[in-house]
Coordinates of C-alpha atoms and ligand atoms in Angstrom, one line a residue:
X12 CA 99.4 120.8 106.4
X13 CA 100.4 120.4 110.0
X14 CA 97.3 119.7 112.1
X15 CA 99.1 120.4 115.3
X16 CA 97.1 117.6 116.9
X17 CA 98.1 114.0 117.2
X18 CA 96.4 111.4 115.1
X19 CA 93.9 109.0 116.7
X20 CA 95.5 105.6 116.8
X21 CA 92.9 102.8 116.6
X22 CA 93.7 99.2 117.6
X23 CA 92.4 96.2 115.7
X24 CA 93.1 93.6 118.4
X25 CA 89.5 92.3 118.9
X26 CA 86.7 91.8 116.5
X27 CA 84.8 94.7 118.1
X28 CA 87.7 97.3 117.8
X29 CA 88.6 96.0 114.4
X30 CA 85.1 96.7 113.2
X31 CA 85.1 100.1 114.7
X32 CA 88.4 101.0 113.1
X33 CA 87.1 99.8 109.7
X34 CA 84.1 102.0 110.0
X35 CA 86.1 105.1 111.0
X36 CA 88.7 104.6 108.3
X37 CA 86.0 104.0 105.6
X38 CA 84.2 107.2 106.8
X39 CA 87.4 109.3 106.4
X40 CA 88.3 107.8 103.1
X41 CA 84.8 108.4 101.7
X42 CA 85.2 112.0 102.8
X43 CA 88.4 112.3 100.7
X44 CA 90.8 112.1 103.7
X45 CA 94.1 110.3 103.9
X46 CA 94.6 107.6 106.6
X47 CA 97.5 105.4 107.5
X48 CA 96.6 101.7 107.3
X49 CA 98.6 98.4 107.9
X50 CA 99.6 96.1 105.1
X51 CA 101.6 92.9 105.3
X52 CA 104.6 94.6 103.7
X53 CA 104.8 98.1 105.2
X54 CA 102.2 100.6 106.4
X55 CA 100.5 102.6 103.7
X56 CA 99.1 106.1 103.4
X57 CA 95.7 105.5 101.8
X58 CA 93.2 107.6 99.8
X59 CA 90.4 107.0 97.4
X60 CA 92.3 106.3 94.1
X61 CA 89.4 107.6 92.1
X62 CA 89.5 111.0 93.8
X63 CA 92.3 113.2 92.5
X64 CA 92.0 115.7 95.3
X65 CA 92.4 113.0 97.9
X66 CA 95.4 111.5 96.1
X67 CA 97.0 115.0 95.9
X68 CA 97.0 115.1 99.7
X69 CA 99.1 112.0 99.7
X70 CA 101.7 113.7 97.5
X71 CA 101.7 116.7 99.9
X72 CA 102.0 114.7 103.1
X73 CA 104.9 112.6 101.7
X74 CA 106.6 115.4 100.0
X75 CA 106.6 113.0 97.1
X76 CA 107.7 114.1 93.6
X77 CA 104.9 114.2 91.1
X78 CA 106.7 111.9 88.8
X79 CA 106.4 109.0 91.1
X80 CA 103.3 106.8 90.6
X81 CA 101.3 105.4 93.5
X82 CA 100.3 101.7 93.9
X83 CA 96.6 101.1 93.9
X84 CA 95.3 98.5 96.4
X85 CA 92.3 96.3 95.7
X86 CA 90.6 93.4 97.5
X87 CA 89.1 91.3 94.6
X88 CA 89.9 90.4 91.0
X89 CA 86.9 92.3 89.9
X90 CA 88.2 95.4 91.7
X91 CA 91.6 94.9 90.1
X92 CA 90.1 94.6 86.6
X93 CA 88.1 97.8 87.1
X94 CA 91.5 99.6 87.4
X95 CA 93.1 98.3 84.2
X96 CA 92.4 98.4 80.6
X97 CA 93.5 94.8 79.9
X98 CA 93.8 91.8 82.0
X99 CA 96.3 89.4 80.3
X100 CA 96.5 85.8 81.1
X101 CA 99.8 86.4 82.8
X102 CA 98.1 88.7 85.3
X103 CA 95.4 86.1 85.9
X104 CA 98.0 83.4 86.6
X105 CA 100.1 85.6 88.8
X106 CA 97.1 86.8 90.8
X107 CA 96.0 83.3 91.2
X108 CA 99.3 82.2 92.6
X109 CA 100.4 85.3 94.7
X110 CA 97.3 87.4 95.6
X111 CA 96.6 88.4 98.2
X112 CA 100.3 89.0 98.8
X113 CA 103.3 91.2 98.3
X114 CA 103.3 91.4 94.5
X115 CA 102.4 94.6 92.5
X116 CA 101.4 94.1 88.9
X117 CA 102.0 97.0 86.4
X118 CA 99.3 97.0 83.7
X119 CA 97.7 99.5 81.3
X120 CA 95.5 101.8 83.3
X121 CA 91.7 102.1 82.9
X122 CA 90.5 105.6 81.8
X123 CA 88.7 106.0 85.1
X124 CA 92.0 105.9 87.0
X125 CA 93.1 109.6 87.5
X126 CA 96.4 110.5 86.0
X127 CA 97.7 111.9 89.3
X128 CA 97.8 108.3 90.6
X129 CA 99.9 107.1 87.7
X130 CA 102.1 110.2 87.6
X131 CA 100.7 111.0 84.2
X132 CA 101.7 107.6 82.8
X133 CA 99.5 105.1 81.0
X134 CA 100.2 102.2 83.4
X135 CA 99.0 101.5 87.0
X136 CA 100.5 99.3 89.7
X137 CA 97.9 97.1 91.4
X138 CA 98.2 95.1 94.5
X139 CA 95.9 92.9 96.6
X140 CA 97.3 93.0 100.1
X141 CA 97.2 90.0 102.4
X142 CA 96.4 92.1 105.5
X143 CA 92.9 91.5 106.8
X144 CA 92.4 95.1 107.8
X145 CA 93.3 96.5 104.5
X146 CA 91.0 94.0 102.8
X147 CA 88.1 94.8 105.2
X148 CA 88.4 98.6 104.5
X149 CA 88.5 98.0 100.8
X150 CA 85.4 95.9 100.9
X151 CA 83.7 98.5 103.0
X152 CA 84.6 101.4 100.7
X153 CA 84.2 99.4 97.4
X154 CA 86.6 101.8 95.7
X155 CA 90.3 101.1 95.2
X156 CA 92.8 102.8 97.5
X157 CA 96.0 104.5 96.3
X158 CA 98.6 103.9 99.0
X159 CA 102.3 104.4 99.0
X160 CA 104.4 103.6 102.0
X161 CA 103.4 105.9 105.0
X162 CA 106.8 107.7 105.2
X163 CA 108.2 111.0 104.0
X164 CA 109.6 110.6 100.5
X165 CA 113.0 108.7 100.3
X166 CA 113.0 107.8 104.0
X167 CA 112.5 104.5 105.7
X168 CA 109.2 102.7 105.3
X169 CA 107.2 102.1 108.5
X170 CA 106.6 98.6 109.6
X171 CA 104.4 99.4 112.7
X172 CA 102.0 102.0 113.8
X173 CA 104.5 103.7 116.1
X174 CA 106.8 104.4 113.2
X175 CA 103.9 106.3 111.5
X176 CA 103.0 108.1 114.7
X177 CA 106.5 109.4 115.0
X178 CA 106.9 110.6 111.4
X179 CA 103.4 111.8 110.4
X180 CA 101.5 111.6 113.7
X181 CA 100.8 115.3 113.7
X182 CA 99.6 115.5 110.1
X183 CA 97.1 112.6 110.0
X184 CA 93.7 112.3 111.5
X185 CA 93.8 108.5 111.8
X186 CA 96.5 105.7 112.0
X187 CA 95.2 102.2 112.3
X188 CA 97.4 99.8 114.3
X189 CA 97.5 96.4 112.6
X190 CA 100.5 95.1 114.4
X191 CA 104.0 94.5 113.1
X192 CA 104.2 94.1 109.3
X193 CA 104.8 90.5 108.6
X194 CA 106.8 90.8 105.4
X195 CA 108.7 93.9 106.4
X196 CA 109.9 95.3 103.1
X197 CA 107.9 96.6 100.1
X198 CA 106.2 94.5 97.5
X199 CA 107.9 93.1 94.3
X200 CA 106.8 95.4 91.5
X201 CA 106.4 93.5 88.2
X202 CA 105.9 95.3 84.9
X203 CA 103.5 93.3 82.7
X204 CA 103.5 95.9 79.9
X205 CA 106.7 94.5 78.4
X206 CA 107.7 91.1 77.4
X207 CA 109.4 89.3 79.1
X208 CA 107.9 90.9 82.2
X209 CA 110.4 93.0 84.1
X210 CA 110.9 93.3 87.9
X211 CA 111.1 97.0 88.6
X212 CA 111.6 96.5 92.4
X213 CA 112.7 93.2 93.9
X214 CA 110.6 92.0 96.9
X215 CA 110.0 88.8 98.8
X216 CA 108.2 87.2 95.9
X217 CA 111.3 86.3 93.9
X218 CA 111.9 86.1 90.1
X219 CA 112.1 82.2 90.3
X220 CA 108.6 82.0 91.9
X221 CA 107.2 84.4 89.2
X222 CA 109.0 82.3 86.5
X223 CA 107.4 79.1 87.8
X224 CA 103.9 80.3 87.1
X225 CA 104.7 82.2 83.9
X226 CA 107.0 79.7 82.2
X227 CA 109.3 82.7 81.5
X228 CA 112.0 84.3 83.7
X229 CA 111.3 88.0 84.3
X230 CA 114.0 90.4 83.4
X231 CA 115.4 92.2 86.5
X232 CA 116.4 95.7 87.1
X233 CA 117.4 94.8 90.6
X234 CA 121.1 95.4 89.9
X235 CA 121.0 98.3 87.4
X236 CA 120.0 101.6 89.0
X237 CA 117.8 103.9 86.9
X238 CA 119.1 106.8 85.0
X239 CA 118.0 110.2 86.2
X240 CA 114.4 111.2 85.1
X241 CA 114.1 112.3 81.5
X242 CA 113.3 116.0 81.4
X243 CA 109.5 116.3 81.7
X244 CA 109.2 112.5 81.3
X245 CA 108.0 109.7 83.6
X246 CA 110.4 107.4 85.3
X247 CA 110.0 103.7 84.5
X248 CA 109.9 103.2 88.2
X249 CA 111.1 105.8 90.7
X250 CA 111.4 103.1 93.3
X251 CA 114.6 102.4 91.5
X252 CA 116.0 105.9 92.2
X253 CA 119.3 105.5 93.9
X254 CA 118.7 107.0 97.3
X255 CA 115.6 105.5 98.9
X256 CA 114.5 103.6 102.0
X257 CA 117.1 105.4 104.0
X258 CA 117.5 105.9 107.8
X259 CA 118.6 109.3 109.1
X260 CA 121.9 107.8 110.2
X261 CA 124.6 107.0 107.6
X262 CA 124.4 103.4 106.7
X263 CA 127.3 101.2 105.6
X264 CA 127.3 97.5 104.6
X265 CA 130.4 95.7 105.7
X266 CA 131.6 92.1 105.9
X267 CA 133.9 91.1 108.8
X268 CA 135.3 87.9 110.1
X269 CA 135.7 88.7 113.8
X270 CA 135.1 91.3 116.4
X271 CA 138.5 93.0 116.4
X272 CA 138.4 93.4 112.6
X273 CA 135.0 95.1 112.8
X274 CA 136.1 97.3 115.7
X275 CA 139.2 98.5 114.0
X276 CA 137.2 99.3 110.9
X277 CA 134.6 101.2 113.0
X278 CA 137.4 103.3 114.5
X279 CA 138.3 104.7 111.1
X280 CA 134.8 106.2 110.9
X281 CA 134.7 109.9 111.7
X282 CA 132.3 109.4 114.7
X283 CA 132.8 108.1 118.2
X284 CA 132.4 104.3 118.6
X285 CA 129.3 104.8 120.8
X286 CA 127.5 106.5 117.9
X287 CA 128.0 103.4 115.8
X288 CA 125.3 100.8 115.9
X289 CA 125.8 97.4 114.4
X290 CA 123.2 95.1 112.8
X291 CA 124.6 91.6 112.5
X292 CA 123.3 88.1 111.5
X293 CA 126.3 85.8 111.4
X294 CA 129.5 87.2 113.1
X295 CA 128.0 88.8 116.2
X296 CA 130.3 91.4 117.8
X297 CA 130.4 92.1 121.6
X298 CA 128.2 95.2 122.4
X299 CA 131.0 96.8 124.6
X300 CA 131.9 100.3 123.2
X301 CA 129.4 100.3 120.4
X302 CA 126.2 102.4 120.7
X303 CA 124.3 99.1 120.2
X304 CA 124.4 95.8 118.5
X305 CA 121.3 94.1 117.2
X306 CA 121.1 90.6 115.9
X307 CA 118.6 89.5 113.2
X308 CA 118.5 85.8 112.3
X309 CA 120.4 84.7 109.3
X310 CA 117.3 83.9 107.3
X311 CA 116.1 86.1 104.5
X312 CA 112.5 86.2 105.5
X313 CA 113.2 86.9 109.1
X314 CA 115.8 89.5 108.1
X315 CA 113.4 91.4 105.8
X316 CA 110.7 91.4 108.6
X317 CA 113.1 92.9 111.1
X318 CA 115.3 95.2 109.1
X319 CA 113.4 98.4 108.9
X320 CA 112.4 98.1 112.6
X321 CA 116.0 97.8 113.5
X322 CA 117.0 100.8 111.4
X323 CA 114.2 102.8 113.0
X324 CA 115.4 101.8 116.4
X325 CA 119.0 102.9 115.5
X326 CA 117.7 106.3 114.4
X327 CA 115.7 106.7 117.6
X328 CA 118.8 105.9 119.6
X329 CA 120.6 108.7 117.7
X330 CA 123.0 106.4 115.9
X331 CA 125.3 108.4 113.5
X332 CA 126.5 105.4 111.6
X333 CA 124.7 102.1 111.2
X334 CA 127.0 99.2 110.2
X335 CA 124.9 96.3 108.7
X336 CA 126.6 93.0 108.1
X337 CA 126.6 92.2 104.4
X338 CA 124.0 89.6 103.4
X339 CA 124.7 86.6 101.0
X340 CA 124.5 87.2 97.3
X341 CA 121.9 84.5 96.6
X342 CA 118.5 84.9 95.0
X343 CA 116.6 84.6 98.3
X344 CA 118.5 87.6 99.7
X345 CA 118.2 89.8 96.6
X346 CA 115.4 92.0 97.9
X347 CA 117.1 92.6 101.2
X348 CA 120.4 93.3 99.5
X349 CA 118.6 95.8 97.1
X350 CA 117.2 97.8 100.1
X351 CA 120.5 97.8 101.9
X352 CA 122.3 99.0 98.8
X353 CA 119.8 101.8 98.3
X354 CA 119.8 102.8 102.0
X355 CA 123.6 103.0 101.8
X356 CA 123.7 105.5 99.0
X357 CA 125.2 108.7 100.6
Ligands
TXA27 O1 104.5 97.0 99.6 C1 104.2 98.0 99.0 O2 104.2 98.0 97.7 C2 103.8 99.3 99.8 C3 102.5 99.0 100.5 C4 101.9 100.2 101.2 O3 101.6 98.4 99.6 N1 103.7 100.4 98.9 C5 104.8 101.0 98.4 O4 104.4 102.1 97.6 O5 105.9 100.7 98.6 P1 105.4 103.2 97.2 O6 104.6 104.2 96.6 O7 106.3 103.7 98.4 O8 106.3 102.5 96.1 C6 105.7 102.2 94.9 C7 106.7 101.8 93.9 C8 107.5 103.0 93.5 O9 108.8 102.7 93.3 C9 106.9 103.4 92.2 O10 107.7 104.0 91.4 C10 106.4 102.0 91.6 O11 106.1 101.3 92.8 N2 105.2 102.1 90.8 C11 104.0 102.4 91.2 N3 103.2 102.5 90.1 C12 104.0 102.2 89.0 C13 103.8 102.2 87.6 N4 102.6 102.5 87.1 N5 104.8 101.9 86.8 C14 106.0 101.7 87.3 N6 106.3 101.7 88.7 C15 105.3 102.0 89.5
MG28 MG1 107.9 104.1 99.5

């Protein structure tokens, strides 16, 4: 699998290079290759969803277990409807309200959708991304793109092209640089095959916003962690597996009221203080002695946008423990709290 050669990284900064990158990505995708593409949530590892051999390469590259289905990306309602067997009114209303955007709808799959994409299941997750590059490639290809996050299985999702270069750069032919991901954490995954609909993975489109267009509050699995996979069966949503979205360093989530309190807690960790990196938003400690202190604004959207980038940075700086300041327990912070909780599972 190792190509031993670094991927080509194409910029999208001007209309000219954007068009060149669209052409190159579409050419590789048509040839059944896997390419890393930007989306507004996190970078994706894309392949032609209708080509089982191409999708198989995604599983190999990620080291992804075969029981974990892949989200299919589209760039029009017509393309979305080609991927599914039914298009309920709820899907139409949600698509109208939130697409393009960070919402994945799980629906009964069309027979044309290969079972490798859906991990053998009868449902498929569909998303229309807001990122202009993803949309342009989809229009150019005119086939849907299976694209999970562009990281090794269970690790941290990439939010810029550099993150992809560092983790999969020697295994891909092309990485398209579409800038820093604007949402920063993965899409909300909503199961429309059950009633009431169920949030399988919280994201920046919250339950209340979904409820406001559906006249019913979705059930949430945000708190309950999934049981282990049934023998030979499919997980309801493997994104709910406990350990996920994890940096290499150990991550702990703490609340502190002042600098000395944090420092004395940090001294009880079994690593030197300079191997401890702190990510704070409200009670900001002095950097002195710590390996690093980064500050993210106390705002759920800004926090989501910056979180993975900060965790990647801590990993690059060889942090052994990352201490993240606990976030509020309110609805708007739910998706961020969910990712922190999973990243903190030892
Ligand atoms: O924001 C995102 O959703 C990003 C970007 C690249 O679009 N993609 C992403 O894909 O996070 P991935 O594969 O890393 O996570 C997809 C999640 C997994 O937890 C998977 O189990 C769940 O969505 N999923 C996908 N298809 C499903 C299905 N048919 N039924 C239930 N869960 C599904
Ligand atoms: Mg992922």
